[in-house]
Coordinates of C-alpha atoms and ligand atoms in Angstrom, one line a residue:
Chain A
M162 CA -8.0 -34.2 -19.3
S163 CA -6.2 -34.5 -22.6
E164 CA -2.4 -34.7 -22.0
V165 CA -0.8 -37.7 -20.4
H166 CA 1.3 -36.4 -17.5
W167 CA 1.9 -39.8 -15.9
G168 CA 3.0 -42.4 -18.4
L169 CA 5.2 -45.5 -18.7
L170 CA 7.7 -44.7 -16.0
V171 CA 5.0 -43.9 -13.4
A172 CA 3.3 -47.1 -14.3
A173 CA 6.7 -48.8 -13.9
Y174 CA 7.1 -47.2 -10.5
L175 CA 3.6 -48.3 -9.3
F176 CA 4.3 -51.8 -10.6
L177 CA 7.8 -52.2 -9.0
A178 CA 6.6 -50.9 -5.7
G179 CA 3.7 -53.3 -5.9
A180 CA 5.8 -56.4 -6.9
G181 CA 8.5 -55.5 -4.3
A182 CA 5.9 -55.1 -1.6
G183 CA 4.3 -58.4 -2.7
A184 CA 7.6 -60.3 -2.5
L185 CA 8.3 -58.9 0.9
F186 CA 4.9 -59.8 2.1
I187 CA 5.2 -63.4 1.0
S188 CA 8.7 -63.6 2.5
G189 CA 7.5 -62.1 5.8
A190 CA 4.6 -64.5 5.8
L191 CA 7.0 -67.5 5.3
V192 CA 9.2 -66.4 8.2
L193 CA 6.2 -65.9 10.5
S194 CA 4.8 -69.3 9.6
E195 CA 6.4 -72.5 10.8
K196 CA 7.5 -73.3 7.3
V197 CA 10.9 -71.6 7.6
V198 CA 12.2 -74.5 9.6
H199 CA 12.7 -76.2 6.3
A200 CA 15.9 -75.0 4.6
H201 CA 14.3 -74.5 1.2
H202 CA 11.6 -72.3 2.6
W203 CA 14.3 -70.4 4.5
S204 CA 16.2 -69.8 1.2
T205 CA 13.0 -68.8 -0.6
A206 CA 12.2 -66.3 2.1
K207 CA 15.7 -64.9 2.1
F208 CA 16.0 -64.4 -1.7
S209 CA 12.5 -63.2 -2.1
A210 CA 13.2 -60.5 0.6
I211 CA 16.3 -59.5 -1.3
A212 CA 14.4 -59.4 -4.6
G213 CA 11.6 -57.3 -2.9
L214 CA 14.1 -54.9 -1.5
L215 CA 15.8 -54.4 -5.0
L216 CA 12.4 -53.9 -6.6
L217 CA 11.4 -51.2 -4.0
M218 CA 14.7 -49.5 -4.6
L219 CA 14.3 -49.6 -8.3
G220 CA 10.8 -48.2 -7.9
T221 CA 12.0 -45.3 -5.8
G222 CA 14.6 -44.6 -8.4
M223 CA 11.7 -44.4 -11.0
I224 CA 10.1 -41.7 -8.8
V225 CA 13.2 -39.7 -8.7
F226 CA 13.8 -40.1 -12.4
D227 CA 10.3 -39.4 -13.7
L228 CA 8.4 -37.5 -10.9
T229 CA 11.0 -34.9 -10.2
S230 CA 13.0 -32.4 -12.3
F231 CA 15.9 -35.0 -12.5
Q232 CA 15.5 -35.5 -16.3
Y233 CA 15.3 -31.8 -16.8
G234 CA 18.5 -31.4 -14.8
I235 CA 20.3 -34.0 -17.0
F236 CA 19.2 -32.6 -20.4
N237 CA 19.9 -29.0 -19.4
G238 CA 23.0 -29.6 -17.3
D239 CA 21.4 -28.0 -14.3
M240 CA 22.7 -29.5 -11.1
S241 CA 20.2 -27.7 -8.9
K242 CA 17.3 -29.3 -10.8
L243 CA 19.0 -32.6 -11.0
L244 CA 19.3 -32.8 -7.2
R245 CA 16.0 -31.1 -6.5
F246 CA 14.4 -34.5 -5.6
Y247 CA 16.0 -34.2 -2.2
R248 CA 13.1 -31.9 -1.2
L249 CA 10.8 -34.9 -1.5
F250 CA 12.7 -36.6 1.2
M251 CA 13.2 -33.5 3.4
T252 CA 9.6 -32.3 3.6
F253 CA 6.7 -34.1 5.2
E254 CA 3.3 -32.8 4.1
P255 CA 0.6 -34.9 5.8
S256 CA -2.1 -33.7 3.4
S257 CA -0.1 -35.0 0.4
M258 CA -0.4 -38.7 -0.4
M259 CA 2.8 -38.5 -2.4
S260 CA 4.7 -37.1 0.6
I261 CA 3.3 -39.9 2.9
G262 CA 4.1 -42.5 0.2
T263 CA 7.7 -41.3 -0.1
W264 CA 8.3 -41.6 3.6
L265 CA 6.5 -44.9 3.6
L266 CA 8.7 -46.2 0.8
T267 CA 11.8 -45.0 2.6
L268 CA 10.7 -46.7 5.8
A269 CA 9.9 -49.9 3.8
I270 CA 13.3 -49.9 2.2
I271 CA 15.1 -49.4 5.5
F272 CA 13.2 -52.2 7.2
A273 CA 13.5 -54.5 4.1
L274 CA 17.3 -53.9 4.4
L275 CA 17.3 -54.9 8.1
F276 CA 15.1 -57.9 7.3
C277 CA 17.5 -59.0 4.6
F278 CA 20.5 -58.7 7.0
S279 CA 18.6 -60.6 9.7
F280 CA 18.8 -63.7 7.4
K281 CA 22.5 -63.8 8.0
R282 CA 21.8 -65.7 11.2
R283 CA 21.0 -69.3 10.5
N284 CA 18.8 -69.6 13.6
Q285 CA 15.2 -69.5 12.4
E286 CA 13.8 -68.9 15.8
T287 CA 15.6 -65.5 16.4
F288 CA 13.1 -62.9 17.6
T289 CA 14.6 -60.1 15.4
N290 CA 14.0 -62.0 12.2
R291 CA 10.3 -62.6 13.2
G292 CA 10.0 -59.0 14.4
Y293 CA 11.3 -57.6 11.1
A294 CA 9.2 -60.1 9.2
L295 CA 6.1 -58.7 10.9
I296 CA 7.1 -55.1 10.3
N297 CA 7.8 -55.9 6.6
L298 CA 4.5 -57.6 6.3
I299 CA 2.7 -54.5 7.6
L300 CA 4.8 -52.1 5.5
A301 CA 4.2 -54.2 2.4
V302 CA 0.5 -53.9 2.8
C303 CA 0.8 -50.1 3.3
V304 CA 3.1 -49.6 0.3
A305 CA 0.9 -51.7 -2.0
S306 CA -2.3 -49.9 -0.9
Y307 CA -0.6 -46.5 -1.1
T308 CA 0.1 -46.9 -4.8
A309 CA -3.6 -47.0 -5.3
L310 CA -4.3 -44.2 -2.8
L311 CA -1.8 -42.0 -4.6
I312 CA -4.0 -41.8 -7.7
G313 CA -7.2 -42.3 -5.7
D314 CA -6.5 -39.0 -4.0
I315 CA -7.3 -37.2 -7.2
K316 CA -10.9 -36.9 -6.2
H317 CA -12.4 -35.6 -9.4
N318 CA -10.9 -38.4 -11.5
I319 CA -13.7 -40.9 -12.2
V320 CA -11.4 -43.8 -12.9
W321 CA -8.8 -43.3 -10.1
S322 CA -11.1 -42.3 -7.2
N323 CA -12.7 -45.7 -7.2
S324 CA -12.2 -47.4 -3.8
I325 CA -12.0 -50.9 -5.3
L326 CA -8.6 -49.9 -6.8
V327 CA -7.0 -50.3 -3.4
V328 CA -8.1 -53.9 -3.3
I329 CA -7.1 -54.5 -6.9
F330 CA -3.6 -53.0 -6.3
L331 CA -3.2 -55.0 -3.1
V332 CA -4.3 -58.3 -4.7
S333 CA -2.2 -57.6 -7.8
A334 CA 0.8 -56.8 -5.6
I335 CA 0.5 -60.1 -3.9
S336 CA 0.1 -62.0 -7.2
S337 CA 3.1 -60.2 -8.7
G338 CA 5.0 -60.8 -5.5
A339 CA 4.1 -64.5 -5.9
A340 CA 5.5 -64.3 -9.4
V341 CA 8.8 -62.9 -8.0
V342 CA 8.8 -65.7 -5.4
L343 CA 8.1 -68.2 -8.2
I344 CA 11.2 -67.0 -10.1
V345 CA 13.2 -67.3 -6.9
K346 CA 12.0 -70.8 -6.3
T347 CA 12.6 -71.9 -9.9
W348 CA 16.0 -70.3 -9.8
L349 CA 16.7 -72.3 -6.6
K350 CA 15.6 -75.4 -8.5
Q351 CA 12.8 -76.1 -6.0
S352 CA 9.9 -78.1 -7.4
D353 CA 6.3 -78.0 -6.4
P354 CA 5.1 -81.7 -6.8
H355 CA 1.9 -81.2 -4.8
H356 CA 1.1 -77.9 -6.6
H357 CA 0.8 -76.1 -3.3
F358 CA 2.2 -72.9 -4.8
A359 CA 0.2 -73.2 -8.0
K360 CA -3.0 -73.7 -6.0
A361 CA -2.4 -70.6 -3.8
D362 CA -1.3 -68.6 -6.8
S363 CA -4.5 -69.6 -8.7
M364 CA -6.6 -68.6 -5.7
V365 CA -5.1 -65.1 -5.7
M366 CA -5.7 -64.9 -9.4
L367 CA -9.3 -65.9 -9.1
I368 CA -9.8 -63.2 -6.4
E369 CA -8.1 -60.7 -8.7
L370 CA -10.4 -61.7 -11.6
F371 CA -13.4 -61.1 -9.3
V372 CA -12.3 -57.6 -8.2
L373 CA -11.4 -56.7 -11.7
G374 CA -14.9 -57.6 -12.8
I375 CA -16.3 -55.2 -10.2
F376 CA -14.0 -52.4 -11.5
V377 CA -14.9 -53.1 -15.1
Y378 CA -18.6 -52.9 -14.2
A379 CA -18.1 -49.7 -12.3
I380 CA -16.1 -48.0 -15.0
A381 CA -18.6 -49.0 -17.7
N382 CA -21.5 -47.5 -15.7
V383 CA -19.6 -44.4 -14.6
S384 CA -18.6 -43.7 -18.2
K385 CA -22.2 -44.0 -19.3
F386 CA -23.3 -41.7 -16.5
Y387 CA -20.9 -39.0 -17.7
G388 CA -21.9 -39.5 -21.3
L389 CA -18.5 -40.8 -22.2
D390 CA -17.5 -43.9 -24.3
N391 CA -16.5 -46.7 -22.0
L392 CA -13.1 -45.6 -20.6
L393 CA -12.0 -49.3 -20.5
G394 CA -13.6 -50.2 -23.9
M395 CA -11.6 -51.9 -26.5
A396 CA -11.8 -48.8 -28.7
T397 CA -9.4 -46.9 -26.3
S398 CA -5.7 -47.6 -25.9
A399 CA -6.2 -48.0 -22.2
G400 CA -8.9 -50.6 -22.9
K401 CA -6.7 -52.6 -25.2
I402 CA -3.8 -52.7 -22.7
W403 CA -6.4 -53.6 -20.0
W404 CA -8.1 -56.5 -21.8
L405 CA -5.1 -57.9 -23.7
G406 CA -2.3 -57.1 -21.2
A407 CA -3.8 -57.2 -17.7
V408 CA -6.7 -59.6 -18.2
L409 CA -5.6 -62.0 -21.0
I410 CA -1.8 -62.1 -20.6
G411 CA -1.6 -61.3 -16.9
L412 CA -4.5 -63.3 -15.5
L413 CA -6.3 -65.8 -17.8
L414 CA -3.2 -67.3 -19.4
P415 CA -1.2 -67.9 -16.2
L416 CA -4.4 -69.2 -14.5
L417 CA -4.9 -71.6 -17.3
L418 CA -1.3 -72.8 -17.2
N419 CA -1.6 -73.3 -13.4
L420 CA -5.0 -75.1 -13.7
T421 CA -3.8 -77.5 -16.4
S422 CA -1.0 -78.6 -14.1
I423 CA -3.2 -78.9 -11.1
V424 CA -6.1 -80.7 -12.8
G425 CA -3.8 -82.9 -15.0
R426 CA -1.6 -83.7 -11.9
V427 CA 1.4 -83.1 -14.0
G428 CA 4.7 -81.7 -12.7
V429 CA 5.3 -78.1 -13.6
S430 CA 8.5 -77.7 -15.7
H431 CA 10.8 -74.9 -14.7
A432 CA 10.3 -73.3 -18.1
K433 CA 6.6 -73.2 -17.5
E434 CA 7.1 -71.7 -14.1
Y435 CA 9.3 -68.9 -15.5
G436 CA 6.6 -68.4 -18.2
I437 CA 3.8 -68.1 -15.6
A438 CA 5.8 -65.6 -13.6
A439 CA 6.7 -63.5 -16.6
L440 CA 3.1 -63.4 -17.8
T441 CA 1.9 -62.4 -14.4
L442 CA 4.5 -59.6 -14.1
V443 CA 3.7 -58.3 -17.6
G444 CA 0.0 -58.3 -16.6
A445 CA 0.6 -56.4 -13.3
F446 CA 2.5 -53.7 -15.2
C447 CA -0.3 -53.5 -17.9
L448 CA -2.9 -53.2 -15.2
R449 CA -1.3 -50.2 -13.7
Y450 CA -0.5 -48.6 -17.0
S451 CA -4.0 -49.0 -18.4
V452 CA -5.6 -47.5 -15.2
L453 CA -3.2 -44.6 -15.4
L454 CA -4.1 -44.0 -19.1
A455 CA -7.8 -44.4 -18.6
G456 CA -7.8 -41.8 -15.9
Q457 CA -6.0 -39.3 -18.2
S458 CA -8.1 -40.0 -21.3
Y459 CA -11.2 -37.9 -20.7
Chain B
M15 CA -33.4 -50.9 -3.1
L16 CA -30.6 -48.8 -4.3
D17 CA -31.4 -46.6 -7.2
R18 CA -29.1 -46.3 -10.1
R19 CA -27.5 -43.0 -9.1
R20 CA -26.7 -44.2 -5.6
T21 CA -25.4 -47.5 -6.9
L22 CA -23.0 -45.6 -9.2
K23 CA -21.9 -43.4 -6.3
L24 CA -21.3 -46.3 -4.1
L25 CA -19.3 -48.2 -6.7
A26 CA -17.1 -45.3 -7.3
G27 CA -16.4 -45.0 -3.7
G28 CA -18.7 -42.1 -3.4
A29 CA -15.9 -39.9 -4.8
I30 CA -17.7 -38.9 -7.9
A31 CA -19.0 -35.5 -7.6
T32 CA -22.5 -36.2 -9.0
T33 CA -23.2 -32.6 -8.2
G34 CA -20.9 -31.8 -11.1
M35 CA -23.8 -32.6 -13.4
M36 CA -26.1 -30.1 -11.6
F37 CA -26.3 -26.4 -11.5
I38 CA -24.7 -24.8 -8.5
P39 CA -24.8 -20.9 -8.4
A40 CA -21.7 -19.0 -7.4
D41 CA -23.5 -17.2 -4.6
P42 CA -22.6 -19.6 -1.8
V43 CA -19.0 -19.5 -2.9
I44 CA -19.0 -15.7 -2.7
A45 CA -20.8 -15.8 0.6
D46 CA -18.2 -18.2 2.0
I47 CA -15.3 -16.1 0.8
R48 CA -16.9 -13.0 2.3
R49 CA -17.5 -14.7 5.6
Q50 CA -13.7 -15.0 6.0
G51 CA -13.5 -11.2 5.8
K52 CA -9.9 -11.3 4.4
K53 CA -8.7 -9.6 1.2
R54 CA -9.5 -12.0 -1.6
L55 CA -8.4 -11.0 -5.1
A56 CA -10.7 -12.3 -7.8
M57 CA -11.5 -11.8 -11.5
V58 CA -14.8 -11.3 -13.3
I59 CA -14.9 -12.1 -17.0
D60 CA -17.8 -10.6 -19.0
L61 CA -18.2 -12.9 -22.0
G62 CA -20.4 -10.3 -23.6
R63 CA -17.4 -8.0 -23.8
C64 CA -14.8 -10.5 -24.9
N65 CA -14.1 -10.2 -28.6
G66 CA -11.5 -13.0 -28.8
C67 CA -8.6 -10.7 -29.7
K68 CA -6.2 -12.6 -27.5
A69 CA -4.3 -9.5 -26.5
C70 CA -4.6 -10.8 -23.0
V71 CA -2.8 -14.0 -24.0
V72 CA 0.1 -12.0 -25.6
S73 CA 0.5 -9.6 -22.8
C74 CA 0.5 -12.4 -20.2
G75 CA 3.2 -14.2 -22.2
I76 CA 5.4 -11.1 -22.3
E77 CA 4.8 -10.2 -18.7
N78 CA 5.5 -13.6 -17.3
G79 CA 8.1 -14.8 -19.8
N80 CA 6.1 -17.8 -21.1
L81 CA 7.1 -19.4 -24.3
P82 CA 4.6 -19.5 -27.2
E83 CA 2.2 -22.5 -26.8
E84 CA 2.8 -22.5 -23.0
H85 CA 0.1 -20.2 -21.8
R86 CA -1.1 -19.1 -18.3
T87 CA -4.2 -17.9 -20.0
Q88 CA -5.8 -18.7 -23.4
V89 CA -9.0 -17.8 -25.2
P90 CA -10.3 -20.9 -27.0
Q91 CA -13.1 -20.0 -29.4
H92 CA -16.0 -22.5 -29.4
S93 CA -18.8 -22.8 -31.8
V94 CA -22.2 -22.6 -30.1
D95 CA -25.4 -23.8 -31.8
L96 CA -28.3 -21.5 -30.9
N97 CA -31.7 -21.9 -32.7
G98 CA -30.0 -23.7 -35.6
K99 CA -27.4 -20.8 -36.0
Q100 CA -23.7 -21.0 -35.2
Y101 CA -22.3 -18.4 -32.8
V102 CA -18.8 -18.0 -31.4
L103 CA -18.1 -18.3 -27.7
N104 CA -14.8 -16.7 -26.7
M105 CA -13.9 -18.5 -23.5
P106 CA -11.0 -17.0 -21.5
I107 CA -9.5 -19.7 -19.3
L108 CA -6.9 -19.3 -16.6
C109 CA -6.2 -20.8 -13.1
N110 CA -9.1 -19.9 -10.9
N111 CA -7.0 -19.3 -7.9
C112 CA -9.6 -21.3 -6.1
D113 CA -10.6 -20.7 -2.5
K114 CA -10.5 -24.4 -1.8
P115 CA -7.8 -25.4 -4.3
S116 CA -7.3 -29.1 -4.9
C117 CA -3.8 -28.5 -6.1
V118 CA -2.5 -27.2 -2.7
S119 CA -3.1 -30.2 -0.4
V120 CA -1.6 -32.8 -2.8
C121 CA 1.8 -30.9 -3.2
P122 CA 4.5 -33.0 -1.5
T123 CA 6.9 -30.2 -1.0
G124 CA 4.7 -27.3 -0.1
A125 CA 5.7 -25.6 -3.3
T126 CA 2.0 -24.8 -4.1
F127 CA 0.3 -22.7 -1.4
K128 CA -2.4 -20.2 -0.9
R129 CA -1.3 -16.7 0.2
E130 CA -2.9 -15.7 3.4
Q131 CA -2.8 -12.0 2.6
D132 CA -4.8 -12.1 -0.7
G133 CA -5.8 -15.7 -1.4
I134 CA -3.7 -16.1 -4.5
V135 CA -2.5 -19.6 -5.2
V136 CA 1.2 -19.5 -5.9
V137 CA 3.9 -22.0 -7.0
D138 CA 7.3 -21.5 -5.5
S139 CA 9.5 -22.7 -8.3
E140 CA 12.4 -23.1 -6.0
L141 CA 10.5 -25.7 -4.0
C142 CA 8.7 -27.4 -6.9
I143 CA 10.2 -30.8 -7.8
G144 CA 8.1 -31.2 -11.0
C145 CA 6.1 -34.3 -9.9
N146 CA 2.9 -33.2 -11.7
Y147 CA 0.7 -34.3 -8.8
C148 CA -0.9 -30.8 -8.7
I149 CA -1.6 -31.0 -12.5
Q150 CA -3.4 -34.2 -11.9
A151 CA -5.3 -32.8 -8.9
C152 CA -6.6 -29.7 -10.6
P153 CA -9.9 -30.3 -12.3
Y154 CA -9.3 -27.5 -14.8
D155 CA -7.3 -29.0 -17.6
G156 CA -4.3 -27.1 -18.8
V157 CA -4.3 -24.2 -16.3
R158 CA -1.2 -25.8 -14.7
F159 CA 1.7 -26.8 -17.0
T160 CA 5.4 -27.5 -16.9
H161 CA 7.3 -24.5 -18.0
S162 CA 9.9 -25.7 -20.5
A163 CA 12.5 -23.2 -19.4
T164 CA 12.4 -24.2 -15.7
G165 CA 11.2 -27.8 -15.7
T166 CA 8.8 -26.8 -12.9
V167 CA 5.1 -26.1 -12.7
D168 CA 3.8 -22.7 -13.8
K169 CA 0.3 -21.2 -13.7
C170 CA -1.6 -17.9 -13.5
N171 CA -1.0 -16.2 -10.2
F172 CA -2.9 -13.0 -11.0
C173 CA 0.5 -11.5 -11.8
I174 CA 1.6 -11.3 -8.1
Q175 CA 4.6 -9.2 -9.2
R176 CA 2.1 -6.5 -10.3
T177 CA -0.8 -7.0 -8.0
S178 CA 1.4 -6.9 -4.9
R179 CA 2.2 -3.3 -5.9
G180 CA -1.4 -2.4 -6.5
L181 CA -1.2 -2.7 -10.3
L182 CA -3.6 -4.8 -12.4
P183 CA -2.7 -8.2 -13.9
A184 CA -1.3 -7.8 -17.4
C185 CA -4.3 -9.4 -19.1
V186 CA -6.7 -7.1 -17.3
E187 CA -4.6 -4.0 -18.2
T188 CA -4.5 -5.1 -21.8
C189 CA -8.0 -6.4 -22.3
T190 CA -9.3 -4.6 -25.4
G191 CA -12.9 -5.3 -24.8
G192 CA -12.9 -4.4 -21.1
A193 CA -14.0 -8.0 -20.4
R194 CA -11.6 -8.7 -17.6
V195 CA -12.3 -7.0 -14.3
F196 CA -10.0 -7.5 -11.3
G197 CA -10.4 -6.6 -7.6
D198 CA -11.0 -7.5 -4.0
I199 CA -14.2 -9.6 -3.6
N200 CA -14.4 -8.4 0.0
D201 CA -14.4 -4.7 -0.9
P202 CA -18.0 -3.8 -1.5
E203 CA -17.1 -0.6 -3.3
S204 CA -14.9 -2.4 -6.0
E205 CA -16.1 -2.6 -9.6
L206 CA -15.8 -6.4 -9.2
S207 CA -18.2 -6.4 -6.3
R208 CA -20.6 -4.2 -8.2
L209 CA -20.6 -6.6 -11.2
I210 CA -21.1 -9.6 -9.0
R211 CA -24.1 -7.9 -7.3
Q212 CA -25.6 -6.9 -10.7
H213 CA -25.0 -10.0 -12.8
R214 CA -24.7 -12.9 -10.3
P215 CA -22.0 -14.6 -12.5
L216 CA -21.2 -18.3 -12.5
V217 CA -18.0 -20.2 -11.9
L218 CA -16.7 -23.1 -14.0
Q219 CA -17.5 -26.7 -12.8
A220 CA -18.8 -25.6 -9.4
G221 CA -19.4 -29.3 -8.7
K222 CA -15.7 -29.9 -8.3
Q223 CA -16.0 -28.0 -5.0
T224 CA -12.8 -25.9 -5.4
S225 CA -14.7 -22.6 -5.0
P226 CA -13.1 -20.7 -7.9
N227 CA -12.2 -17.0 -7.7
V228 CA -12.8 -16.4 -11.5
F229 CA -16.4 -15.5 -12.2
Y230 CA -18.1 -15.5 -15.7
I231 CA -20.9 -13.2 -16.8
G232 CA -22.9 -14.5 -19.7
L233 CA -22.3 -18.2 -19.2
T234 CA -25.3 -20.5 -19.3
Q235 CA -25.7 -23.0 -16.5
D236 CA -25.1 -25.9 -18.9
E237 CA -21.9 -24.2 -20.2
S238 CA -20.6 -23.6 -16.7
N239 CA -20.6 -27.3 -16.0
R240 CA -18.6 -28.2 -19.1
A241 CA -14.9 -29.2 -18.7
Y242 CA -13.3 -26.5 -20.8
S243 CA -9.5 -26.8 -21.2
I244 CA -6.9 -24.1 -21.7
N245 CA -5.8 -26.3 -24.6
S246 CA -9.2 -26.8 -26.2
P247 CA -9.0 -26.8 -29.9
Q248 CA -10.7 -23.8 -31.7
T249 CA -14.0 -25.1 -33.0
W250 CA -15.2 -21.7 -34.4
Q251 CA -14.7 -21.3 -38.1
R252 CA -15.5 -18.1 -39.8
Ligands
SF4_734 S1 -7.8 -23.8 -10.9 FE1 -6.7 -25.6 -10.4 S2 -4.5 -24.9 -10.3 FE2 -5.8 -23.1 -10.1 S3 -6.1 -22.9 -7.8 FE3 -7.9 -24.1 -8.7 S4 -7.3 -26.2 -8.4 FE4 -5.4 -25.0 -8.2
SF4_735 S1 4.7 -30.3 -9.5 FE1 5.6 -28.9 -8.1 S2 3.9 -27.6 -7.4 FE2 3.0 -29.4 -8.4 S3 2.7 -30.9 -6.7 FE3 4.7 -31.4 -7.5 S4 6.1 -30.2 -6.3 FE4 4.1 -29.3 -5.9
SF4_736 S1 -7.9 -9.2 -24.2 FE1 -10.0 -9.2 -23.4 S2 -11.3 -9.1 -25.2 FE2 -9.3 -9.8 -25.9 S3 -9.5 -12.0 -25.8 FE3 -8.6 -11.3 -23.9 S4 -10.4 -11.2 -22.5 FE4 -11.2 -11.2 -24.6

């Protein structure tokens, strides 16, 4: 392959769907746990769910904008092409991962919406809220995995058809969801004196580092097997974005910031929390972008 | 103990077609197509007869209204090193209208489908939303492209507007070297079937398991496994 057919906007779509799903996952998990009896956890769950819903909607907007003839319709003043995307939502092709994903995303948005509305009731014990929380939790896992399966379905692609990608995208979705939740918590001026959040966040990042290691090893070997230069090597643009963006900025730096607070037992300032969240989100985007590029670079 | 090859296969989720590195003859593909017994239109390209004139490229562009640089077929000219001497390999490339096309199943709208009556893989431009999923799914680089005048995906469909009326595809009609031969693979009397019997041609990248319906005479086994692109740069210099 020589041309890049899926670039920045598709990476943005995969990222937004992942981060949205991650935020909804954490929000759902909070509602299902006993923690929501505390008002501050209730608010965190509520605003995280709203943020997750908005991210999912934005992601779906990206599909329409970049993965359909929408742009062509705008630039050529052709209404039929502009609105052609409706076919994506009218057809169900079970053999097509994109079709399955579109319906999954639509379903996830509908249930996220219902979940958000269920927060209107102040009673934490309401069955509907817990029921929606569970559905959102399941749909979030499906959406986050689907973003990997969408590219993994391209069987002949030696970067994308790697099954570890599903785990990577899932863990990365949870870590970027955690970043969204961290922004919500910081915005709500909640502090984390016992570093509970930082510890959980660090654990997810360590798991992510481990699975990324497996992926890097696999790609290096597979590249060699096919007589190619390492597709994630620093000499390639995909490799640069991977190592600097996804690994250094998105994982090592926020992990280091978290660990210094935990080990030093110092309170985490709000500025630092915003910083950790921003770095993690940039990293999650770079991860998807570099994987997309690497798969289209040979 | 896992050997290296199996380890790699496992690491890559088993999805890597390791067979892509090996030689697979076209015979089983042909036998499979024939077993179905239906009309299956196919093309044989005799590389020994292709002179690289690109008349096929021009006539295809005119017939199908493609803009310059957006080709349904192209003939990149490669330099080949043989016993220390440089030769030219004219390599006509087009959509293989595969028997097991990987572009069909991925299409979310059903715009890309395989015609029952003749096996041609078609894109319905009224249904295509331009998502590019099929472009990603096709292992043959560049044979699918976004037509700049429609914003939807285009590719060779063996000129269905002509072949449905019993005419030959434009490229075959124009071929100055008589290199392109077109016909029903299930008709034992066709010129195409005779060539297949005589020359046992190869398909490109058989390891990708798409069972192409474009057969090449004169291709070496090694060359048949290479990933040629419709957009390959010309490497032949006179
Ligand atoms: S060559 Fe590619 S586009 Fe053509 S039928 Fe085969 S898989 Fe589809
Ligand atoms: S670009 Fe068109 S033909 Fe290709 S998969 Fe998308 S909708 Fe189907
Ligand atoms: S018209 Fe025939 S001879 Fe000329 S380039 Fe095309 S296939 Fe080759």
